[in-house]
Short mmCIF file of C-alpha atoms in Angstrom, two decimals:
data_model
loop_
_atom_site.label_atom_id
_atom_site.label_comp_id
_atom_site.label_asym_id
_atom_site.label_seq_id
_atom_site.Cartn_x
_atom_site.Cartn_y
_atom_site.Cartn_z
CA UNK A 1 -4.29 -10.92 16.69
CA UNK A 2 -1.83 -10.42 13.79
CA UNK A 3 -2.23 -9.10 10.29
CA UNK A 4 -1.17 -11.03 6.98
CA UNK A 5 -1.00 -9.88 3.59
CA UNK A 6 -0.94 -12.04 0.71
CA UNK A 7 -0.18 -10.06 -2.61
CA UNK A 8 0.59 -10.53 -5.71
CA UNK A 9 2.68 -8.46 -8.52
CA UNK A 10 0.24 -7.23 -11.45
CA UNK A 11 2.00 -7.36 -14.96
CA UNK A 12 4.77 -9.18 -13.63
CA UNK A 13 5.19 -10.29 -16.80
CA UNK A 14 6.24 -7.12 -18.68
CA UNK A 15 8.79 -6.31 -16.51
CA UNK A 16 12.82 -7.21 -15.11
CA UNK A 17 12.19 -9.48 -12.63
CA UNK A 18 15.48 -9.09 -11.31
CA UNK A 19 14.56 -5.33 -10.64
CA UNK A 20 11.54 -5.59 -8.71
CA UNK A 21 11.57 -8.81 -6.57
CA UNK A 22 15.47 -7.35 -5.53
CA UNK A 23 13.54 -4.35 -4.44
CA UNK A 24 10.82 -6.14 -2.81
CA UNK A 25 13.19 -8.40 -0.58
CA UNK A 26 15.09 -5.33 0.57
CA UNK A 27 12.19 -3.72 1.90
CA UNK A 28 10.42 -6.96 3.65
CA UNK A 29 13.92 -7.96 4.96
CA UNK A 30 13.50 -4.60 6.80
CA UNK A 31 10.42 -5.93 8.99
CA UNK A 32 11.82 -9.41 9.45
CA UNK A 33 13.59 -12.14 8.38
CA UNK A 34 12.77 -14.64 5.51
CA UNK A 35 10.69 -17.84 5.16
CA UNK A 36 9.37 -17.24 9.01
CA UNK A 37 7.78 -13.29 8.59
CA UNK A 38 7.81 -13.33 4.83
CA UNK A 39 8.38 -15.38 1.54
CA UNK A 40 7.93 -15.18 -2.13
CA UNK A 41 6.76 -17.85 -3.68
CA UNK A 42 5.17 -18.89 -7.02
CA UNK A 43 7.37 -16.27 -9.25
CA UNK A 44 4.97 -13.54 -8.17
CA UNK A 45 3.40 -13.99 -5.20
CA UNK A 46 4.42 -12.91 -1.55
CA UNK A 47 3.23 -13.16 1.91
CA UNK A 48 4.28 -11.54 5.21
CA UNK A 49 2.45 -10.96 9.01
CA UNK A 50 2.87 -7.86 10.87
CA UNK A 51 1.40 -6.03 13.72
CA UNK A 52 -1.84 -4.96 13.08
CA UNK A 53 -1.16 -1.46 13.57
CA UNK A 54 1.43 -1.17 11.07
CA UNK A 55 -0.86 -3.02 8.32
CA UNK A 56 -1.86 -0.21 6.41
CA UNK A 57 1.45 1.75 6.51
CA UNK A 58 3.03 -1.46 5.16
CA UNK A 59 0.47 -1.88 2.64
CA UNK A 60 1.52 1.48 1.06
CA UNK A 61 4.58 0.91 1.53
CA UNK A 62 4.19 -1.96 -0.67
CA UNK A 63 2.18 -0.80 -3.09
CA UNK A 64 4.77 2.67 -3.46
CA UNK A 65 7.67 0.76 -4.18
CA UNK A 66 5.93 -1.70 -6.55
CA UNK A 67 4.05 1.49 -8.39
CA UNK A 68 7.61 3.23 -8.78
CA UNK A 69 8.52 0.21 -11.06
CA UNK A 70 7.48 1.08 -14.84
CA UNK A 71 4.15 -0.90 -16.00
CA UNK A 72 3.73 -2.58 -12.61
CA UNK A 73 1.34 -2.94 -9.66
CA UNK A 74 0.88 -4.74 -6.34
CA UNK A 75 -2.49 -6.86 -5.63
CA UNK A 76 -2.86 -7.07 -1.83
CA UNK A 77 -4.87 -8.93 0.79
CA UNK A 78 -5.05 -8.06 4.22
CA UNK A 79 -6.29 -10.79 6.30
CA UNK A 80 -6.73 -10.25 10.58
CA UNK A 81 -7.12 -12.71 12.94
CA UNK A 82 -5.51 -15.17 15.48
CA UNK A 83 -2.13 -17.14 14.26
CA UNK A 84 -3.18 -21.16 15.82
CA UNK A 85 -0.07 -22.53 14.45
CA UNK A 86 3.54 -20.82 13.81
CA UNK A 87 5.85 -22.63 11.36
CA UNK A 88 9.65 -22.03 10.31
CA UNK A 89 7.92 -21.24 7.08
CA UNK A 90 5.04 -18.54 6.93
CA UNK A 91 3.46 -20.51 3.89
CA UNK A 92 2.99 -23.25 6.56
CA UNK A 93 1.51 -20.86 9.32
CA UNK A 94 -2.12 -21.28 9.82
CA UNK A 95 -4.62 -19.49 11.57
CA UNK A 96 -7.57 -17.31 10.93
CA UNK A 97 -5.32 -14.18 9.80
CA UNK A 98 -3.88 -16.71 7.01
CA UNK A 99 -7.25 -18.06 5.71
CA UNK A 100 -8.73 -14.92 5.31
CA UNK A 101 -5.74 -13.05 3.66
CA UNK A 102 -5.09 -16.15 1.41
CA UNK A 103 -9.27 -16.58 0.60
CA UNK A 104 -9.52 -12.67 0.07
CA UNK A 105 -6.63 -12.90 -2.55
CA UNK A 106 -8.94 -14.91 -4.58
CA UNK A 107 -12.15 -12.95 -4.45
CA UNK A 108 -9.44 -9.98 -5.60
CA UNK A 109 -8.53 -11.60 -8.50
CA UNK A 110 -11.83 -12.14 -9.48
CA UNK A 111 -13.28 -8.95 -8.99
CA UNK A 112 -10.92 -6.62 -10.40
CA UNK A 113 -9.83 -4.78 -7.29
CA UNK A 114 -6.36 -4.35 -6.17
CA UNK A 115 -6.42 -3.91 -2.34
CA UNK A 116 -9.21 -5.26 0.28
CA UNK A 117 -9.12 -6.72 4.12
CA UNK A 118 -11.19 -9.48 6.09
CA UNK A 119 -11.46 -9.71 9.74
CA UNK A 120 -13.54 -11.49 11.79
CA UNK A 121 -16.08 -8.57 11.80
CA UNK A 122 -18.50 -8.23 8.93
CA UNK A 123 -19.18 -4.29 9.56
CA UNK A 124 -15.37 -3.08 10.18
CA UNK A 125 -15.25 -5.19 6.78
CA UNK A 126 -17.73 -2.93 5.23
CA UNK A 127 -16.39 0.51 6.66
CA UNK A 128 -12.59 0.04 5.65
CA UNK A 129 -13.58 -2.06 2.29
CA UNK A 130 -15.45 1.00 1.54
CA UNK A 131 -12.46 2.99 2.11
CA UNK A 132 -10.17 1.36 0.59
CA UNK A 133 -12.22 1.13 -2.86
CA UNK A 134 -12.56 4.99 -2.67
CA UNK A 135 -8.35 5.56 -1.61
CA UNK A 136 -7.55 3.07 -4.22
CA UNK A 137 -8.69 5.64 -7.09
CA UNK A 138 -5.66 7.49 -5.91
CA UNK A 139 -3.67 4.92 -5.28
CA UNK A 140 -4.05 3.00 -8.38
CA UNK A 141 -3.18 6.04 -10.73
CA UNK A 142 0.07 6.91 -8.50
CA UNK A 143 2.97 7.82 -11.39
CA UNK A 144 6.21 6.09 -10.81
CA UNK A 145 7.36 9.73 -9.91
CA UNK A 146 5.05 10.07 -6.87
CA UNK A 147 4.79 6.64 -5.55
CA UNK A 148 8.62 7.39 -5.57
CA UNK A 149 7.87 10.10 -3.28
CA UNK A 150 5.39 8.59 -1.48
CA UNK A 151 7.74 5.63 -0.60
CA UNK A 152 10.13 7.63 0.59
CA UNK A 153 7.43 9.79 2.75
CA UNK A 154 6.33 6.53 4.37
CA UNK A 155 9.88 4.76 4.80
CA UNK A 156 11.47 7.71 6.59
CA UNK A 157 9.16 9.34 8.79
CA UNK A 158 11.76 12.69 10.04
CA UNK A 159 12.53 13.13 5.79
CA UNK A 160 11.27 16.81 4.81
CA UNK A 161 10.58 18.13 1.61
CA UNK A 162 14.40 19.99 1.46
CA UNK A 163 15.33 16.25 2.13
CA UNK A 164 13.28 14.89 -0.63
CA UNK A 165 14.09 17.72 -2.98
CA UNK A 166 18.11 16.89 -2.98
CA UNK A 167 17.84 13.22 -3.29
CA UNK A 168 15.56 13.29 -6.34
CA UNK A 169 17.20 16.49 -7.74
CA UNK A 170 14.09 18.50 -8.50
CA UNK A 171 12.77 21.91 -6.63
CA UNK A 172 11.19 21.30 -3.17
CA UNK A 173 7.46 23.51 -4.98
CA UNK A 174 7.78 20.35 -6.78
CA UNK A 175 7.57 17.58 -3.72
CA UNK A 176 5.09 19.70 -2.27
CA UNK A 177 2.87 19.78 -5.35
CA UNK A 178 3.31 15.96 -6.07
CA UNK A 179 2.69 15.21 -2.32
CA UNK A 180 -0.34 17.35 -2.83
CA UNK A 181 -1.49 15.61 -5.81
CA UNK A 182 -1.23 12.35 -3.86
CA UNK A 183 -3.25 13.90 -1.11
CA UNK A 184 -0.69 12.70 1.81
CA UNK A 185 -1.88 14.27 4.25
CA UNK A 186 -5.27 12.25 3.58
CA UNK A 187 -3.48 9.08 3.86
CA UNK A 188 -1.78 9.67 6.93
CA UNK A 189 -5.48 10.60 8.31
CA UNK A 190 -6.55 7.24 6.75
CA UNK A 191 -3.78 5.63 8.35
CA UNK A 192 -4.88 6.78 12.04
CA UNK A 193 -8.45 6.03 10.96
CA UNK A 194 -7.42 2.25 9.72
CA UNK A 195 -5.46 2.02 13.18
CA UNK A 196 -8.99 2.91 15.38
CA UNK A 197 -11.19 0.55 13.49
CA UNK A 198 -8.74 -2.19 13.89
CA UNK A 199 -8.42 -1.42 17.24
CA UNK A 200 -11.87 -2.06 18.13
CA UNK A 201 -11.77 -5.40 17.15
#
């Protein structure tokens, strides 16, 4: 099994493209190399397969750098299942994983919500769906100033809060309030949780 996300980039246009898809490329070139692993296609739209126990962690990932731009956010579908057919050109992959990220993407834009996942198992569906409505209350009011933090929290695993404290030039009470605010330690406990239930699959 594999996981693929299809997302796409909420208020796109209000903002420098130039700044954001950049941004975007330089983090997915970091997990593999482009159109095979990941593409961007349509102006807005992207799409990228990765272990399924990294799927969540890249999903924030994601969604931290995106947030950190001014007026913009990430929608994202996380489809898991089998890959049946492996192009040169992930848009050309097919499998189960593909049809129900790309399907779910859809429903997303329809309903309003900004993150969801399908797998072939209706009640796994239900638990993490329901999880990721409630984490996406947080998630979807991040400030550009914490998803900063949070992006940098999820990209460098050894980074402390001294670390974080030099490179954005503010007092370390002040990472450790914004970290609290964002309720990291949560999401790292959501992250192992995501991992289990995916597991059992």
């Amino acid at each position: 099994m594999i996981a693929v996300i299809t997302g796409d980039i909420i208020n796109s246009q209000h903002a420098d493209t130039e700044v954001w898809i950049t941004k975007l490329k330089n983090l997915l070139e970091g997990w593999g190399s482009a159109p095979q692993i990941w593409e961007i296609y349509r102006g807005d739209e992207f799409q990228f397969k990765c272990n399924i126990n990294d799927v969540f962690w890249r999903f924030l990932a994601i969604k931290s750098l995106i947030k950190s731009q001014e007026n913009l956010d990430v929608r994202i579908a996380i489809g898991i299942g089998e890959e049946n057919f492996s192009s040169e050109k992930i848009t050309e992959s097919n499998g189960t994983a593909y049809v129900n990220s790309g399907r779910l993407l859809t429903d997303l834009k329809n309903d309003g919500h900004t993150v969801a996942i399908k797998t072939s198992n209706d009640s796994v569906d239900r638990d993490l769906n329901i999880l990721l409505k409630w984490s996406s209350k947080d998630f979807d009011n991040w400030t550009m100033a914490t998803s900063e933090i949070i992006h940098e929290m999820i990209m460098n695993n050894d980074i402390t809060q001294e670390d974080l404290a030099k490179k954005f030039a503010i007092s370390q009470s002040s990472i450790s309030q914004r970290l609290k605010r964002a309720n990291y330690d949560l999401i790292v406990e959501t992250n192992q949780y995501f991992k289990k239930k995916i597991s059992e699959l």
